[in-house]
Short mmCIF file of C-alpha atoms in Angstrom, two decimals:
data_model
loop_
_atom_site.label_atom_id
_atom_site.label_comp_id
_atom_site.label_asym_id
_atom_site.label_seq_id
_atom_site.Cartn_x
_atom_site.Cartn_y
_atom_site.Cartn_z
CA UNK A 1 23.46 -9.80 5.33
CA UNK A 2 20.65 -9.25 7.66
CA UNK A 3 17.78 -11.72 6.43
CA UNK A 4 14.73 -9.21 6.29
CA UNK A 5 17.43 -7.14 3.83
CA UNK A 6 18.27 -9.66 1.30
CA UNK A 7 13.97 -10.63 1.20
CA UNK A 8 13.67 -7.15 0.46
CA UNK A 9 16.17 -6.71 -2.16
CA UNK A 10 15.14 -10.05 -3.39
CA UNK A 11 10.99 -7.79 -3.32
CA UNK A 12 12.55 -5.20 -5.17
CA UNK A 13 13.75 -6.93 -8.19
CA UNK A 14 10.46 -9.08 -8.74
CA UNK A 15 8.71 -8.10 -11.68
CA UNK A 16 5.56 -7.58 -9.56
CA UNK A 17 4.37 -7.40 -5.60
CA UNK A 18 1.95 -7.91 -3.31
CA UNK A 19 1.11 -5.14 -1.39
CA UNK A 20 -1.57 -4.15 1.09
CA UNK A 21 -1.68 -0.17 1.95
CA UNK A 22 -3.63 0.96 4.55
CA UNK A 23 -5.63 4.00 4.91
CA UNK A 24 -7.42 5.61 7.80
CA UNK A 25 -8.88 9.43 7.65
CA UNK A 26 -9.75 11.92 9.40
CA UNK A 27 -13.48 10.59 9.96
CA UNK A 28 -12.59 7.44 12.30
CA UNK A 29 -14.89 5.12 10.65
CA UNK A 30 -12.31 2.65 10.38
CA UNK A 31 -9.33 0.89 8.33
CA UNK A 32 -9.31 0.65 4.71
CA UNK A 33 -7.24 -2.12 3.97
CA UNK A 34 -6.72 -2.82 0.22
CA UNK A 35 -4.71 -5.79 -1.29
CA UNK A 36 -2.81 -5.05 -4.96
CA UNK A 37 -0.85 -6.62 -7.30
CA UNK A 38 1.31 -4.13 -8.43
CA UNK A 39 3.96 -4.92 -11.46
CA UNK A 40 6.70 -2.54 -12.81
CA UNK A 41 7.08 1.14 -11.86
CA UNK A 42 6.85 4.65 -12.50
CA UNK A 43 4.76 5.31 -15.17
CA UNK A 44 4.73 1.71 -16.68
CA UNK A 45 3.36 0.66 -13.20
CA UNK A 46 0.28 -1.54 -13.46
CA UNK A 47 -2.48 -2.00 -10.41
CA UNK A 48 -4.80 -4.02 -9.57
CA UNK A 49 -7.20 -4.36 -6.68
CA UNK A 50 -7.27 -7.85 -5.64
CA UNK A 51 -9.08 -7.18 -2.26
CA UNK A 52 -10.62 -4.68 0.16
CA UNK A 53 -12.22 -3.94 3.13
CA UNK A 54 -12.72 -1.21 5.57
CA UNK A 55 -12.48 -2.62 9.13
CA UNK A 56 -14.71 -0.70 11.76
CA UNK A 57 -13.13 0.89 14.64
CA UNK A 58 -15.02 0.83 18.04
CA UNK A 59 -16.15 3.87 19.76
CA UNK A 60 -13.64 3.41 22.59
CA UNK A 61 -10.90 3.31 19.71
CA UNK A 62 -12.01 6.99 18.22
CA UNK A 63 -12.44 8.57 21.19
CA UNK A 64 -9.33 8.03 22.31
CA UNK A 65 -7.77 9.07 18.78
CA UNK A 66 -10.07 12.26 19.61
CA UNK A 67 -8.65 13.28 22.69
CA UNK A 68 -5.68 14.53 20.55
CA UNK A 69 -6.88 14.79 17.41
CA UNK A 70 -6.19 18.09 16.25
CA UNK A 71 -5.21 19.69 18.86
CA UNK A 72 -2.53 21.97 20.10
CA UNK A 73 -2.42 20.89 23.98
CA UNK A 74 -2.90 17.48 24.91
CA UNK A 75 -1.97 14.69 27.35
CA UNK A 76 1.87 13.60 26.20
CA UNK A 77 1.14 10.20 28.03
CA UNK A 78 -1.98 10.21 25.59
CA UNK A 79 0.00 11.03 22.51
CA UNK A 80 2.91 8.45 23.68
CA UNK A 81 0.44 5.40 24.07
CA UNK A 82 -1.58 5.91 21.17
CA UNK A 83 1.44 5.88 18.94
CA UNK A 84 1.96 2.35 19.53
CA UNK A 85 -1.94 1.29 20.24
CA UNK A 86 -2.78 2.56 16.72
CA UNK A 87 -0.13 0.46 15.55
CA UNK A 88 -1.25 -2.51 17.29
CA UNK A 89 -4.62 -2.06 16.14
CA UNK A 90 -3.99 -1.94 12.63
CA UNK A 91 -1.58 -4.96 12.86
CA UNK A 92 -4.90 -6.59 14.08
CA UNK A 93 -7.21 -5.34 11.04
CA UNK A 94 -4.93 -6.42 8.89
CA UNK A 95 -4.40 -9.92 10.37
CA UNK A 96 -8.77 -10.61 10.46
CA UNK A 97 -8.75 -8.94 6.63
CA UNK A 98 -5.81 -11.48 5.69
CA UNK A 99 -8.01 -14.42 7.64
CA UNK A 100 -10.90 -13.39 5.58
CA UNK A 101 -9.72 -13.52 2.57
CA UNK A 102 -7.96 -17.04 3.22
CA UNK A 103 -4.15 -15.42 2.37
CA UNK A 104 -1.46 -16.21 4.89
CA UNK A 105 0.66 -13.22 5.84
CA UNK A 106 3.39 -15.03 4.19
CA UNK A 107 2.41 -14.12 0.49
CA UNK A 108 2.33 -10.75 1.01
CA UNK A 109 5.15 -8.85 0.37
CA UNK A 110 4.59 -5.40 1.88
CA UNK A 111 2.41 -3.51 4.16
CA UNK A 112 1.98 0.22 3.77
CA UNK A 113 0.57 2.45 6.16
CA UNK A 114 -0.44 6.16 5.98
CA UNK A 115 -1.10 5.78 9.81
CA UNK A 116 -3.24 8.12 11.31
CA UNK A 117 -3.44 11.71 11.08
CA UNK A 118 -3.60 13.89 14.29
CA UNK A 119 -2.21 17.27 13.80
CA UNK A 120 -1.38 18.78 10.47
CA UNK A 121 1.03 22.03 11.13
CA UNK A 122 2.28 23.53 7.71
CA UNK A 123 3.64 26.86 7.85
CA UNK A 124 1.00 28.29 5.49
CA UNK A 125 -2.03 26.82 7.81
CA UNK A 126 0.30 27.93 11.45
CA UNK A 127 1.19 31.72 10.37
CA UNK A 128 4.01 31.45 12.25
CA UNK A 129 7.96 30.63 11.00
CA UNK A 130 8.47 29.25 14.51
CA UNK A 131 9.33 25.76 13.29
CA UNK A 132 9.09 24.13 10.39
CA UNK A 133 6.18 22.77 8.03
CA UNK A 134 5.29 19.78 9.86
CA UNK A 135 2.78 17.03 10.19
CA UNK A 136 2.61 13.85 12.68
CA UNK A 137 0.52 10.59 11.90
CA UNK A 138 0.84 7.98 14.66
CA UNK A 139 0.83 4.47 14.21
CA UNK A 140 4.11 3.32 14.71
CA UNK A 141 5.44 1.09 11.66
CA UNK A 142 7.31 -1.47 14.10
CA UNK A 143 4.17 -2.69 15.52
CA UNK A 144 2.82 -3.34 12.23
CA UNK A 145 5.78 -5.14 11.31
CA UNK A 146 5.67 -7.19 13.83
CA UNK A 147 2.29 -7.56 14.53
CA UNK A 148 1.46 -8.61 11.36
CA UNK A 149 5.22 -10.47 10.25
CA UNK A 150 4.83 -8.07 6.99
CA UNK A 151 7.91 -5.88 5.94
CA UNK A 152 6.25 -2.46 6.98
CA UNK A 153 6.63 1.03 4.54
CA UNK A 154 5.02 3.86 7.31
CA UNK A 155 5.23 7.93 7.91
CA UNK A 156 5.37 8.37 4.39
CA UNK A 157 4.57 12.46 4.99
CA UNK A 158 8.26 12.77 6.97
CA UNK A 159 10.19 12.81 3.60
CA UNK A 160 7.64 14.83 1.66
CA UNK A 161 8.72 17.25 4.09
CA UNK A 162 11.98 17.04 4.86
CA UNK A 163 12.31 17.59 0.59
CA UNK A 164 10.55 21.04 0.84
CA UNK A 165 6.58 20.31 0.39
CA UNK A 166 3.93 20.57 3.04
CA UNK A 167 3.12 16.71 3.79
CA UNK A 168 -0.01 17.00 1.99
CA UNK A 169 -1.79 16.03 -0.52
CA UNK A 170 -0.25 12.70 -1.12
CA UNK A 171 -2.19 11.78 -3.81
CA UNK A 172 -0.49 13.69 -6.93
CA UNK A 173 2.60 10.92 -6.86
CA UNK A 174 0.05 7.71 -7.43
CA UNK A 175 -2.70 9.89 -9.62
CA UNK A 176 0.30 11.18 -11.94
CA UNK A 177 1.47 7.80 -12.46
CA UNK A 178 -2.02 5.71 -12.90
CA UNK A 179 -4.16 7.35 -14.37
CA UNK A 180 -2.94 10.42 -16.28
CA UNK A 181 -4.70 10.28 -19.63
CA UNK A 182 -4.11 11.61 -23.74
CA UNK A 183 -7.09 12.91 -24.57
CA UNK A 184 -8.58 14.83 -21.51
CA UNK A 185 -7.45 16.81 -18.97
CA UNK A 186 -8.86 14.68 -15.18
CA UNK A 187 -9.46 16.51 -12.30
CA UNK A 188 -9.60 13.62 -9.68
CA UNK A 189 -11.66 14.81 -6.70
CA UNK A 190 -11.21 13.11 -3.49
CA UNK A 191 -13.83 14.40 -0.70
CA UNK A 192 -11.51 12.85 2.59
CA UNK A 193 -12.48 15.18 5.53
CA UNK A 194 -10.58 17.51 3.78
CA UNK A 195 -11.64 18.00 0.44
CA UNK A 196 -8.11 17.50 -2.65
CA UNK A 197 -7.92 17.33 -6.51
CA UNK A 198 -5.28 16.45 -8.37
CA UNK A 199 -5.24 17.91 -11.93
CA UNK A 200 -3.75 15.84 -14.67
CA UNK A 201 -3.30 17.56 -17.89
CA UNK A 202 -3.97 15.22 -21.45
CA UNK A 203 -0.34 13.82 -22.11
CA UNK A 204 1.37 16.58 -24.17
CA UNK A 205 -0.48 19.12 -23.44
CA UNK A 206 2.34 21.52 -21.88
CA UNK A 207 -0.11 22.08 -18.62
CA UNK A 208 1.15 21.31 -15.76
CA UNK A 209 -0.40 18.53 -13.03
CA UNK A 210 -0.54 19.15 -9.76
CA UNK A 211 -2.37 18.80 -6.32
CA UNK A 212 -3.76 20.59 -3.62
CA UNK A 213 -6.33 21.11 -0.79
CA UNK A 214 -9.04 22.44 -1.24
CA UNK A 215 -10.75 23.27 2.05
CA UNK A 216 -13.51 20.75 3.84
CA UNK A 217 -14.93 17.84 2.63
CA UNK A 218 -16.40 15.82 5.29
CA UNK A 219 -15.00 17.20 8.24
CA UNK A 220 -17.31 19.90 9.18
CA UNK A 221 -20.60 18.49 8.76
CA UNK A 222 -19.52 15.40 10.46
CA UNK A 223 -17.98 17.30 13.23
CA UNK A 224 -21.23 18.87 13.57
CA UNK A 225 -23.20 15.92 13.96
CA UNK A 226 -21.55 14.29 16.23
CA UNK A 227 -21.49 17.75 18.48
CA UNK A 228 -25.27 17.91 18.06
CA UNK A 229 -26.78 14.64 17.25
CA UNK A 230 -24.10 12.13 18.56
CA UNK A 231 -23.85 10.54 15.45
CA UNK A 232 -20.72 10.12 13.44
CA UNK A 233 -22.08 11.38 10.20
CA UNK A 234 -25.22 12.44 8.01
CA UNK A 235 -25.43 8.88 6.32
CA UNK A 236 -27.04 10.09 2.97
CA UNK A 237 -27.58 13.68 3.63
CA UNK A 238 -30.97 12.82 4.94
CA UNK A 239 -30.88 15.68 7.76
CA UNK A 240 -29.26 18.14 5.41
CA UNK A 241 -31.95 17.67 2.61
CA UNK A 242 -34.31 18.65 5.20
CA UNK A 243 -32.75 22.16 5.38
CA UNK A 244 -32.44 25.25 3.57
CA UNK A 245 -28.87 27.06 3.11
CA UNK A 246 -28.40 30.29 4.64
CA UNK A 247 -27.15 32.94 2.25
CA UNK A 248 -25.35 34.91 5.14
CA UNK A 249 -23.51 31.65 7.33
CA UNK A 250 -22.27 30.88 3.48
CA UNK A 251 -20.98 33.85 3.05
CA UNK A 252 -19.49 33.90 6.13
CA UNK A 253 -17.76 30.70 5.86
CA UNK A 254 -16.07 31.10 2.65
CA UNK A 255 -14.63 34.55 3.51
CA UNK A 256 -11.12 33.07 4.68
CA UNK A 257 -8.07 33.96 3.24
CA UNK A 258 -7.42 30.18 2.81
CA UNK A 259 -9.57 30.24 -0.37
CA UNK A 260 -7.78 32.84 -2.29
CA UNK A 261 -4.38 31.04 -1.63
CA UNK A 262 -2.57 29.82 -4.86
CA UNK A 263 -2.33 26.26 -5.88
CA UNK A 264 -0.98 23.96 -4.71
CA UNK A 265 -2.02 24.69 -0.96
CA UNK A 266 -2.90 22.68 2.25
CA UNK A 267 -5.11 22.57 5.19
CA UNK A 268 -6.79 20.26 7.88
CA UNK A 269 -9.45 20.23 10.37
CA UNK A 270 -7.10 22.43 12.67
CA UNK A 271 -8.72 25.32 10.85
CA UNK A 272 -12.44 24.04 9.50
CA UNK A 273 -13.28 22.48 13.12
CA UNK A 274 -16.64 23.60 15.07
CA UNK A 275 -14.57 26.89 16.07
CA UNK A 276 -14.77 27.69 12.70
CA UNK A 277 -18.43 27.28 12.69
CA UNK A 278 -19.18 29.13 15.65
CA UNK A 279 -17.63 32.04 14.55
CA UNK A 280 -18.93 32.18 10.94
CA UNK A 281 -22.70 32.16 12.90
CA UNK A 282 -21.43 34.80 15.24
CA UNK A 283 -20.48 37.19 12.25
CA UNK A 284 -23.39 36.35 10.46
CA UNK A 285 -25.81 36.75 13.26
CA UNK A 286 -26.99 33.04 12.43
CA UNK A 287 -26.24 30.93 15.58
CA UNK A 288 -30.37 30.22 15.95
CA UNK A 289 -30.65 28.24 12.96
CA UNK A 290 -32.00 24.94 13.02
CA UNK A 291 -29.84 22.43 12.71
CA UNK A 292 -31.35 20.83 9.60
CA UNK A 293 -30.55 23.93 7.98
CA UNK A 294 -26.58 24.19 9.58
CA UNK A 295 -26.35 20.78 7.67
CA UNK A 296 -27.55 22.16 4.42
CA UNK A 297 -25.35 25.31 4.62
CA UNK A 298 -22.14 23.06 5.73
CA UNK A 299 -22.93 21.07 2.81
CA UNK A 300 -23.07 24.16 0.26
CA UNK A 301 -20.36 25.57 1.78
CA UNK A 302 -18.31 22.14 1.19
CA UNK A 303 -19.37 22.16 -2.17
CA UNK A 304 -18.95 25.73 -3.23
CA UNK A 305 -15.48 25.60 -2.25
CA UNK A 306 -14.81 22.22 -4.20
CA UNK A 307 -16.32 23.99 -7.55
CA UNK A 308 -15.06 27.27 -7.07
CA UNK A 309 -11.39 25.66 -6.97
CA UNK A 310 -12.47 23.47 -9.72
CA UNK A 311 -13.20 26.11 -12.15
CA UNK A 312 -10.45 28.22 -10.99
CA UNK A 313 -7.52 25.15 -11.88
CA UNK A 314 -9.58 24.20 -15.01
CA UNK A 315 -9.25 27.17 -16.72
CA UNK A 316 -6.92 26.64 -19.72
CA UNK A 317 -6.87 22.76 -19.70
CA UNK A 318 -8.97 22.22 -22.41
CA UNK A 319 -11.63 19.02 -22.33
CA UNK A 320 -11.43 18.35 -18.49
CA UNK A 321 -14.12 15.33 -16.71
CA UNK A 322 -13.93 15.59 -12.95
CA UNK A 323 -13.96 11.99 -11.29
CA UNK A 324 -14.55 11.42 -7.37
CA UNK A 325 -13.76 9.35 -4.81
CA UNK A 326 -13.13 9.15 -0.70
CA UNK A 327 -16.57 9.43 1.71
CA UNK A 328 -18.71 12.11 -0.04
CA UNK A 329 -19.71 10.37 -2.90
CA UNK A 330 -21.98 8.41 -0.94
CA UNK A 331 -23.34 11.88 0.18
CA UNK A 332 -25.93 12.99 -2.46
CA UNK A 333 -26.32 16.32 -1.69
CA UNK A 334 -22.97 17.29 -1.97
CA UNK A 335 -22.38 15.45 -5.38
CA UNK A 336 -25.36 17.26 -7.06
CA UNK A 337 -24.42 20.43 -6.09
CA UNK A 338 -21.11 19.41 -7.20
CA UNK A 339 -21.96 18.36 -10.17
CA UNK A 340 -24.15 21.41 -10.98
CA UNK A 341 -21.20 23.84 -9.19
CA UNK A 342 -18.82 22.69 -11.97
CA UNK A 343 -21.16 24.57 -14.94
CA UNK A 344 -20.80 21.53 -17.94
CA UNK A 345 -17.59 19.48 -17.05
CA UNK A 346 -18.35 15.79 -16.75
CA UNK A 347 -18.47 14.35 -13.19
CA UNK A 348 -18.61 10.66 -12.65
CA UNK A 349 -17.60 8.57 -9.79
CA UNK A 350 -13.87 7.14 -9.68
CA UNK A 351 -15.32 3.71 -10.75
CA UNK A 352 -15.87 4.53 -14.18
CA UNK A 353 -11.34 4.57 -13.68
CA UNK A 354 -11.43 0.96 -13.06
CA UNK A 355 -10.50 1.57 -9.40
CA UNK A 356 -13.10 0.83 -6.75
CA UNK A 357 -13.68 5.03 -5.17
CA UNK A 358 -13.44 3.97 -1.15
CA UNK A 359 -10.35 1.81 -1.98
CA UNK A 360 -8.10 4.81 -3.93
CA UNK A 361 -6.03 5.93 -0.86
CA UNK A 362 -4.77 2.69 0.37
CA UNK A 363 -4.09 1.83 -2.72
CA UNK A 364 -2.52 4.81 -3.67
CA UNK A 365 -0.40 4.39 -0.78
CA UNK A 366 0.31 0.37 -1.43
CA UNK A 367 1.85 2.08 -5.08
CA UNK A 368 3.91 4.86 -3.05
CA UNK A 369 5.25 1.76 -1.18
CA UNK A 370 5.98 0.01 -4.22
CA UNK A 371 8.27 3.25 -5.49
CA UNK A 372 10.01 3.35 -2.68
CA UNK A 373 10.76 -0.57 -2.88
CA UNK A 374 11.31 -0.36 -6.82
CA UNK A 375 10.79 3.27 -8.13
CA UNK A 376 13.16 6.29 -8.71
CA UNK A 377 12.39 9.46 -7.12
CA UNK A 378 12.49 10.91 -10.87
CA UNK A 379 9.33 9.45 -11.52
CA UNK A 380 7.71 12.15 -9.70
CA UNK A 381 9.35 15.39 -11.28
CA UNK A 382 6.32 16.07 -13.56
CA UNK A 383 4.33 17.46 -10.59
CA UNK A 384 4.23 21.07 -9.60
CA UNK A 385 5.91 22.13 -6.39
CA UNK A 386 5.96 18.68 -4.99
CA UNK A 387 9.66 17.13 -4.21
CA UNK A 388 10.69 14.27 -6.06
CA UNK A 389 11.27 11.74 -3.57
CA UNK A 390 10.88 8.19 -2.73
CA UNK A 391 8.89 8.17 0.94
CA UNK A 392 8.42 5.59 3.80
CA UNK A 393 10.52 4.78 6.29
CA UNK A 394 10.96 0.35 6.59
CA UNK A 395 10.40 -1.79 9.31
CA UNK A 396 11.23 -5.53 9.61
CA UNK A 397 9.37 -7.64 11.69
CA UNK A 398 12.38 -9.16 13.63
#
């Protein structure tokens, strides 16, 4: 038997594992690299959050990722390379976290890596039944695997798809079995670049849980700031909260079709780019605003999309808090209009779960590893229209 075969068999029957998942978003700002110790599985799974760190990536780094990111024509030799430099480069975060925290690359048992996002292509975003829902995140798990000397769980969205779902959101499969709760319903909110909630209905409750997109987070305003102020985001709202949101742009940019979709639905920043923008202040006659009050109206529009869906899934699940993670709860502004969009339900930061907020994905994705290793695909068939399926594909390091 090959030898990286029988360690893995040998990982799958442990009672617990070491796993490190790896997240990086649509923003660039870097590599979240989170360390768990994850026993049992399925919905007896435990987590805990031993270590993390998010590892900065240089400007050379993200503006290479951005001369393809989401977009339809590109340089193939572009595409080609970066496949295997992003994997290289996260074998390298991973190695300085692992030298930080003192832990040889021996102890750990897995590495799992969402990889990076740079086109998103589902049939409900394209229009077209051309080809097939599709997605592509680059990163290629055999130069983490060898890079780092870690058995390597990678393209995790492939499967999702290949079962009959969209490749997105992820985050239903780890939310279902963590943190799903028997007296109240939990919407938990994560504001990525793209905004998602995942629903879980109180245990019992005959409701069912699901996720979905729910149009921008992050994406837009920080899209815009790099455009116009050549920085990579409004740290702290501080330009926004300077402006005043126009009525019209608002209206304007929540007049897509996208936002009267049914749940559970996708998107990605190949729809809510700067094109977007541009032609939400063309219809709306506002393309002279200043851009202090652009921010605010980006921000409002963010958030009036995140509370209109809110409200819209809530209705019928009884006592329902709302808890958030991902990049825009560090963004003020957007949090107290969410918080005052959502008319009475409870919001409160992802913390108050026991899970650090920034460190959710990649740990969400170390505990989609650990199904795969140790899990049954019937662990997942309590969540609407998403396939119940094990995902990953494995690489060995030799």
């Amino acid at each position: 038997m090959n030898v990286h075969v029988d360690k893995l068999y040998a990982i799958a029957r442990q009672p617990q594992r070491l796993v490190i998942g790896l997240m990086s978003g649509t923003s660039l700002d870097g590599l979240d690299i989170a360390l768990c110790r994850i026993a049992g599985s399925g919905t007896d799974t435990a987590l805990e959050l031993l270590r993390f760190d998010t590892k900065a990536y240089t400007d050379d780094f993200r503006e290479r990722v951005r001369q393809i990111f989401a977009k339809r024509t590109i340089d193939q030799q572009v595409l080609s390379g970066l496949h295997a430099l992003i994997g290289q480069t996260h074998a390298t975060l991973v190695n300085a976290a692992l030298r930080d925290w003192g832990m040889p690359a021996g102890d750990v048992d897995l590495l799992a890596s969402h990889g990076q996002t740079v086109f998103h292509a589902p049939r409900s975003l394209t229009g077209t039944a051309d080809y097939p829902n599709s997605t592509l995140q680059l990163g290629d798990g055999d130069h983490l695997a060898v890079g780092t000397g870690i058995i390597t769980i990678s393209d995790f969205r492939q499967k999702h798809i290949a079962a009959g779902g969209e490749g997105a959101p992820l985050a239903a499969y780890g939310d279902y079995l963590l943190f799903t709760d028997r007296h109240e319903t939990r919407v938990l909110l994560n504001i990525g670049g793209i905004a998602n909630f995942t629903i879980l209905p109180a245990t019992g409750s005959g409701n069912p849980c699901f996720a979905t997109d729910v149009g921008p987070g992050n994406t837009l305003m920080n899209q815009y700031m790099l455009a116009n102020l050549g920085e990579e985001m409004d740290r702290d709202a501080r330009l926004a909260l300077t402006g005043a949101v126009n009525g019209q742009l608002l209206e304007a940019l929540l007049s897509h079709d996208f936002f009267t979709l049914p749940f559970p639905k996708t998107t990605g920043p190949e729809l809510f780019n700067l094109d977007y923008l541009r032609e939400a202040q063309r219809a709306s006659d506002t393309e002279r605003l200043s851009k202090s009050d652009v921010m605010a109206t980006l921000a409002a529009f963010s958030a009036s999309a995140i509370t209109a869906a809110i409200l819209r899934a809530a209705q019928g699940y009884g006592h329902t808090h709302v808890y958030i993670s991902g990049g825009g709860l560090h963004n003020p502004l957007l949090v107290d209009r969410i918080t005052h969009g959502v008319k009475g339900i409870p919001v409160s930061s992802f913390q108050d779960l026991g899970l650090l907020p920034d460190a959710k994905e990649a740990a969400l994705f170390a505990l989609l590893a650990n199904e795969t290793v140790a899990g049954k695909a019937t662990h997942a068939t309590a969540i609407l229209d998403s396939p119940a399926v094990c995902m990953g594909k494995i690489s060995f390091p030799a």
